[in-house]
PDB file of C-alpha atoms in Angstrom:
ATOM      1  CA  UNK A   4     297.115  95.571  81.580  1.00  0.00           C
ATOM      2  CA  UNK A   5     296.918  93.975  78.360  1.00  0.00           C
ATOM      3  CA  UNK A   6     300.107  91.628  77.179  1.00  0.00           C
ATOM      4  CA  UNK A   7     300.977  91.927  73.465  1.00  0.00           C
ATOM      5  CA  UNK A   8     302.142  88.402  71.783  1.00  0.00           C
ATOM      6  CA  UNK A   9     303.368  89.756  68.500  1.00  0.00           C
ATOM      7  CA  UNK A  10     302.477  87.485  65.355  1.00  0.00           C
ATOM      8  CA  UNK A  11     298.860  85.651  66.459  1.00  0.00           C
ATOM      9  CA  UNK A  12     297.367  86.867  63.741  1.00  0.00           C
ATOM     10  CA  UNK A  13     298.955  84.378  61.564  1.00  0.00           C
ATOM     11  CA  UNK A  14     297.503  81.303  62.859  1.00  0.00           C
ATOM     12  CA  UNK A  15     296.775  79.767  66.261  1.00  0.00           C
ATOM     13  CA  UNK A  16     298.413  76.412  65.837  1.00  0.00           C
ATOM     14  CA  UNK A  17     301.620  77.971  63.929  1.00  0.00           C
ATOM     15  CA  UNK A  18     304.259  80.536  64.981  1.00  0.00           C
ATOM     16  CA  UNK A  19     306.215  82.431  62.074  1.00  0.00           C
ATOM     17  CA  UNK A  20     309.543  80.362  61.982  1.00  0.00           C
ATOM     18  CA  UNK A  21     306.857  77.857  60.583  1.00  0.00           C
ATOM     19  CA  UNK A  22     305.566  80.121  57.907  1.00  0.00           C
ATOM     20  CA  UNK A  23     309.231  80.494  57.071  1.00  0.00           C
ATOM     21  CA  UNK A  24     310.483  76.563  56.850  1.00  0.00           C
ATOM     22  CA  UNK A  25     306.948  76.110  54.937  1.00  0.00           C
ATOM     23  CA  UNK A  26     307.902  78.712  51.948  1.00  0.00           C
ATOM     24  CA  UNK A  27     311.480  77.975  51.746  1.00  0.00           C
ATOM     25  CA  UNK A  28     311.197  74.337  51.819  1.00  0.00           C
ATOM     26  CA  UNK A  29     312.485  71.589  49.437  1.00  0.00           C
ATOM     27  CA  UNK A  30     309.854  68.980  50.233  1.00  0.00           C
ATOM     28  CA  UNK A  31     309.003  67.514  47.531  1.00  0.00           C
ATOM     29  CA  UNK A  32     305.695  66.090  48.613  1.00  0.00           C
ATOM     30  CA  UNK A  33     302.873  66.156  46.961  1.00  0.00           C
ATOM     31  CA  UNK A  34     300.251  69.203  48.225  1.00  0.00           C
ATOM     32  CA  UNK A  35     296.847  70.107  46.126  1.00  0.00           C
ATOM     33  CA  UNK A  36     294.483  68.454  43.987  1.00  0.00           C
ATOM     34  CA  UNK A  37     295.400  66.861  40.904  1.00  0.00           C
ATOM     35  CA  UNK A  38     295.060  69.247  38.077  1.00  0.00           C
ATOM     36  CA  UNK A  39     293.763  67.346  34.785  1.00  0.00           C
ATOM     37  CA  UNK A  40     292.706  67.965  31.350  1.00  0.00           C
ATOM     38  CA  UNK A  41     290.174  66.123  29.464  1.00  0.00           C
ATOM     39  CA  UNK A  42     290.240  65.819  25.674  1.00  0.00           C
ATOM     40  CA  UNK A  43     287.111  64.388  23.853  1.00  0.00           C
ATOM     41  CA  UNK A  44     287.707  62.926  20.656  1.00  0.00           C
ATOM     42  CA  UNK A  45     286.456  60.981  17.977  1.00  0.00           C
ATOM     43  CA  UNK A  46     286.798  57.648  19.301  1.00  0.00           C
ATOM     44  CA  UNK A  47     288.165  58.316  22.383  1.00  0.00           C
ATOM     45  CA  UNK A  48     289.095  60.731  26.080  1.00  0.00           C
ATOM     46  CA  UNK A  49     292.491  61.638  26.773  1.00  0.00           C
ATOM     47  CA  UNK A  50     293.021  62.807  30.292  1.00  0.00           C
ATOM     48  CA  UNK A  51     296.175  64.239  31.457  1.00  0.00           C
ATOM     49  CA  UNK A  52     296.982  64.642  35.443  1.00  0.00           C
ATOM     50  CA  UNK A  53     299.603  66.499  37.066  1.00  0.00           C
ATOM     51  CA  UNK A  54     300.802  64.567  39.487  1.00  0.00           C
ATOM     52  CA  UNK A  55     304.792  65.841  40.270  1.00  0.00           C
ATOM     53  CA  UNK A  56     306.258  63.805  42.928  1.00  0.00           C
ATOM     54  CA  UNK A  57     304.385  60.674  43.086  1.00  0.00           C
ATOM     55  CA  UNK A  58     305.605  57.160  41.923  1.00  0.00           C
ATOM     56  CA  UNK A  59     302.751  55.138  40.066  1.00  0.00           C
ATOM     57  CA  UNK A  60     302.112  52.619  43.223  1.00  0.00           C
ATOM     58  CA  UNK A  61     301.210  55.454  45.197  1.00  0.00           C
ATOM     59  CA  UNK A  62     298.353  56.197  42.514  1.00  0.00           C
ATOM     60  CA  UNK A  63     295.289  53.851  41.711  1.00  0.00           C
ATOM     61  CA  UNK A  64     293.072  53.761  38.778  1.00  0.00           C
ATOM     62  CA  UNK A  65     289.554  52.650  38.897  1.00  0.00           C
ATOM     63  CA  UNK A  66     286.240  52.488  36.116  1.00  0.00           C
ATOM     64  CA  UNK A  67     283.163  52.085  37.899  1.00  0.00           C
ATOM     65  CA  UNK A  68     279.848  53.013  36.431  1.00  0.00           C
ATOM     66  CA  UNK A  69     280.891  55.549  33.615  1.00  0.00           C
ATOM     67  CA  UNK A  70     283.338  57.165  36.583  1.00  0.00           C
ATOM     68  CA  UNK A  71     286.755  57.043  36.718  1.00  0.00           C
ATOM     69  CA  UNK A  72     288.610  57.464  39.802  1.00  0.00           C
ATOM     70  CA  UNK A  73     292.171  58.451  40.206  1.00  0.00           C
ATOM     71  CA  UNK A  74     293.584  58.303  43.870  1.00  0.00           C
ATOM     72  CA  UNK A  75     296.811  59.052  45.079  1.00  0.00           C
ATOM     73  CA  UNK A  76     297.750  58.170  48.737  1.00  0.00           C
ATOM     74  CA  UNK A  77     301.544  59.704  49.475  1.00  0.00           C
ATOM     75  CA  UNK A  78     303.414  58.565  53.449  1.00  0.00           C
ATOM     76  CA  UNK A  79     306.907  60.220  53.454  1.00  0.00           C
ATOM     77  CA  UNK A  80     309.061  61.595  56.673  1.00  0.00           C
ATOM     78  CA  UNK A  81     311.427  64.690  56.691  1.00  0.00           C
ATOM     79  CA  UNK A  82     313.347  62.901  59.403  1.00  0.00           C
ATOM     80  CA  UNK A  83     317.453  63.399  59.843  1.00  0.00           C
ATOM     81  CA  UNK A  84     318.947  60.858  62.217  1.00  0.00           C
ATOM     82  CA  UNK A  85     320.624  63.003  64.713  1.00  0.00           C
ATOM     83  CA  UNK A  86     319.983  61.829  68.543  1.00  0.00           C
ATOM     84  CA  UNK A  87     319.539  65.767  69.355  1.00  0.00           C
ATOM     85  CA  UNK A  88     317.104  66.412  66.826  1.00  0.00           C
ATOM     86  CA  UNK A  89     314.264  69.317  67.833  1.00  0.00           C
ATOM     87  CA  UNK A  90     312.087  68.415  65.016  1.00  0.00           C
ATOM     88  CA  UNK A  91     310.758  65.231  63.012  1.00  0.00           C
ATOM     89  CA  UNK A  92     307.819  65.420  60.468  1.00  0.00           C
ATOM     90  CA  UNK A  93     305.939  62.354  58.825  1.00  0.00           C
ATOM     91  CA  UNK A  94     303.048  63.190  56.899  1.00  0.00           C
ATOM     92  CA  UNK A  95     300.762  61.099  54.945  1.00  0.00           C
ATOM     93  CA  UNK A  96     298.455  62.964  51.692  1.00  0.00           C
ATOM     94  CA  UNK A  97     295.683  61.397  50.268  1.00  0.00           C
ATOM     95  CA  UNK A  98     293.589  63.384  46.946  1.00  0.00           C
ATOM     96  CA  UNK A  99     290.694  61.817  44.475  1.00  0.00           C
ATOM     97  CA  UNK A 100     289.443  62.741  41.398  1.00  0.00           C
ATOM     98  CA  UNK A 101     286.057  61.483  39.886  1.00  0.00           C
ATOM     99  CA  UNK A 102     285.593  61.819  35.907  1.00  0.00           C
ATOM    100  CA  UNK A 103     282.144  61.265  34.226  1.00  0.00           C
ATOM    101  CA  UNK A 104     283.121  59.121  30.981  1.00  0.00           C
ATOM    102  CA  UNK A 105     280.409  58.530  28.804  1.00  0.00           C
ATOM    103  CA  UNK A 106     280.112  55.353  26.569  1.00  0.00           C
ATOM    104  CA  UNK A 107     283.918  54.441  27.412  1.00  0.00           C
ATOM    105  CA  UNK A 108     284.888  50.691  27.082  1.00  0.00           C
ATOM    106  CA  UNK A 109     285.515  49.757  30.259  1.00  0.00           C
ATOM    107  CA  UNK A 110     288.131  46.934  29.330  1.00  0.00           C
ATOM    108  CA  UNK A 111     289.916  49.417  26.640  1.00  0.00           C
ATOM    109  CA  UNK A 112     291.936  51.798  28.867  1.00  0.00           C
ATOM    110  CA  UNK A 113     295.658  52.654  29.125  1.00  0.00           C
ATOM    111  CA  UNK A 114     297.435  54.705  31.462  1.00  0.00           C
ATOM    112  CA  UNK A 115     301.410  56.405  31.411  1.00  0.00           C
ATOM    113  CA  UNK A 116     303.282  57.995  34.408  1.00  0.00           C
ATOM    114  CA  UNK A 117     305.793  60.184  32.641  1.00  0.00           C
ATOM    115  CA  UNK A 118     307.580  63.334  34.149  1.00  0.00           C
ATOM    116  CA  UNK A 119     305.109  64.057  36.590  1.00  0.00           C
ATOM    117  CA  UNK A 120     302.008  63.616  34.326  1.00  0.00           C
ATOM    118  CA  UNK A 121     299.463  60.483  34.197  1.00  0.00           C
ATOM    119  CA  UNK A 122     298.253  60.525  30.646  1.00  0.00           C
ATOM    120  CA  UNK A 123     295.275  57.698  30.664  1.00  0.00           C
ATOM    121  CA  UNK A 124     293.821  56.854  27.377  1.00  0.00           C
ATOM    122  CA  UNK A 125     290.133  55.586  27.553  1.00  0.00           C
ATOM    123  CA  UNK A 126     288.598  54.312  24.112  1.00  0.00           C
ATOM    124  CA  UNK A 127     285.231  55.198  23.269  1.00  0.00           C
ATOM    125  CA  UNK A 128     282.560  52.005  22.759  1.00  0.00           C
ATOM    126  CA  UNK A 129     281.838  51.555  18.781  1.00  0.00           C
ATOM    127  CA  UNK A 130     278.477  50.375  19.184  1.00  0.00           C
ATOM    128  CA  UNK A 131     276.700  51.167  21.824  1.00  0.00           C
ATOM    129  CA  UNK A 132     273.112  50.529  21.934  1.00  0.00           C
ATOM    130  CA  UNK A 133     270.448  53.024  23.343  1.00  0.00           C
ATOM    131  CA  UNK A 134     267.424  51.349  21.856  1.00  0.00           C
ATOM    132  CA  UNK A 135     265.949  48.200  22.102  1.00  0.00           C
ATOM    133  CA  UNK A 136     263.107  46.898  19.832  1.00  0.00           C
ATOM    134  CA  UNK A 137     261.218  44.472  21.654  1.00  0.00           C
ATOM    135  CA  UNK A 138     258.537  41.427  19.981  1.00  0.00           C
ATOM    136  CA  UNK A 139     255.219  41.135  20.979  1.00  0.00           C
ATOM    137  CA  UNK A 140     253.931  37.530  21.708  1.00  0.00           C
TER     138      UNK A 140
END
């Protein structure tokens, strides 16, 4: 005969009490990519990331050849100190974004952690030059 184990549909390495701590949690870790917005202006990008739930030295910030990088690596443990526990969780999250920035200054940028949003200001170079006359000898 066949046996019948109810609920393996849902996923091999989780059973359902899992599927229920997971939805009515009240982590408040980070889980996703970061969501941004990018305004180009006149002189100029603004780019706004949402970012809920992380502190700005878990985040880094980084211009390197008309990319910018924003990285956010996140440790944290849901651990209650009970000598009986049945279950301890640490987790560690780690997301990039890359952002193509074209003509930016690289030494004109500012960046603002506020309410669960990175706003990072990145001024536009005033002169750059795409052509170059060059003398003949």
């Amino acid at each position: 005969m066949y046996r019948i184990a109810p609920y393996t549909s849902i996923s091999r390495n989780r059973d359902l009490v899992d599927l229920f701590d997971d939805f009515f949690s009240t982590s408040k870790s980070y889980k996703g990519n970061l969501r941004i917005d990018v305004q180009d202006l006149e002189k100029e990008y603004i780019i706004h990331a949402d970012v809920p739930g992380i502190k700005k030295e878990e985040m880094e910030i980084h211009f390197e050849n008309e990319r910018l990088q924003i990285s956010v690596n996140k440790e944290g443990s849901n651990e209650e100190e009970q000598d009986n526990y049945i279950h301890k969780e640490r987790y560690m999250e780690s997301v990039n974004r890359s952002i193509y920035l074209k003509d930016v200054d690289p030494k004109k940028f500012s960046a603002k952690l506020e309410d669960g949003v990175l706003t990072i200001v990145a001024q536009k170079q005033e002169d750059k030059i795409n052509k170059y006359m060059i003398d003949i000898d």
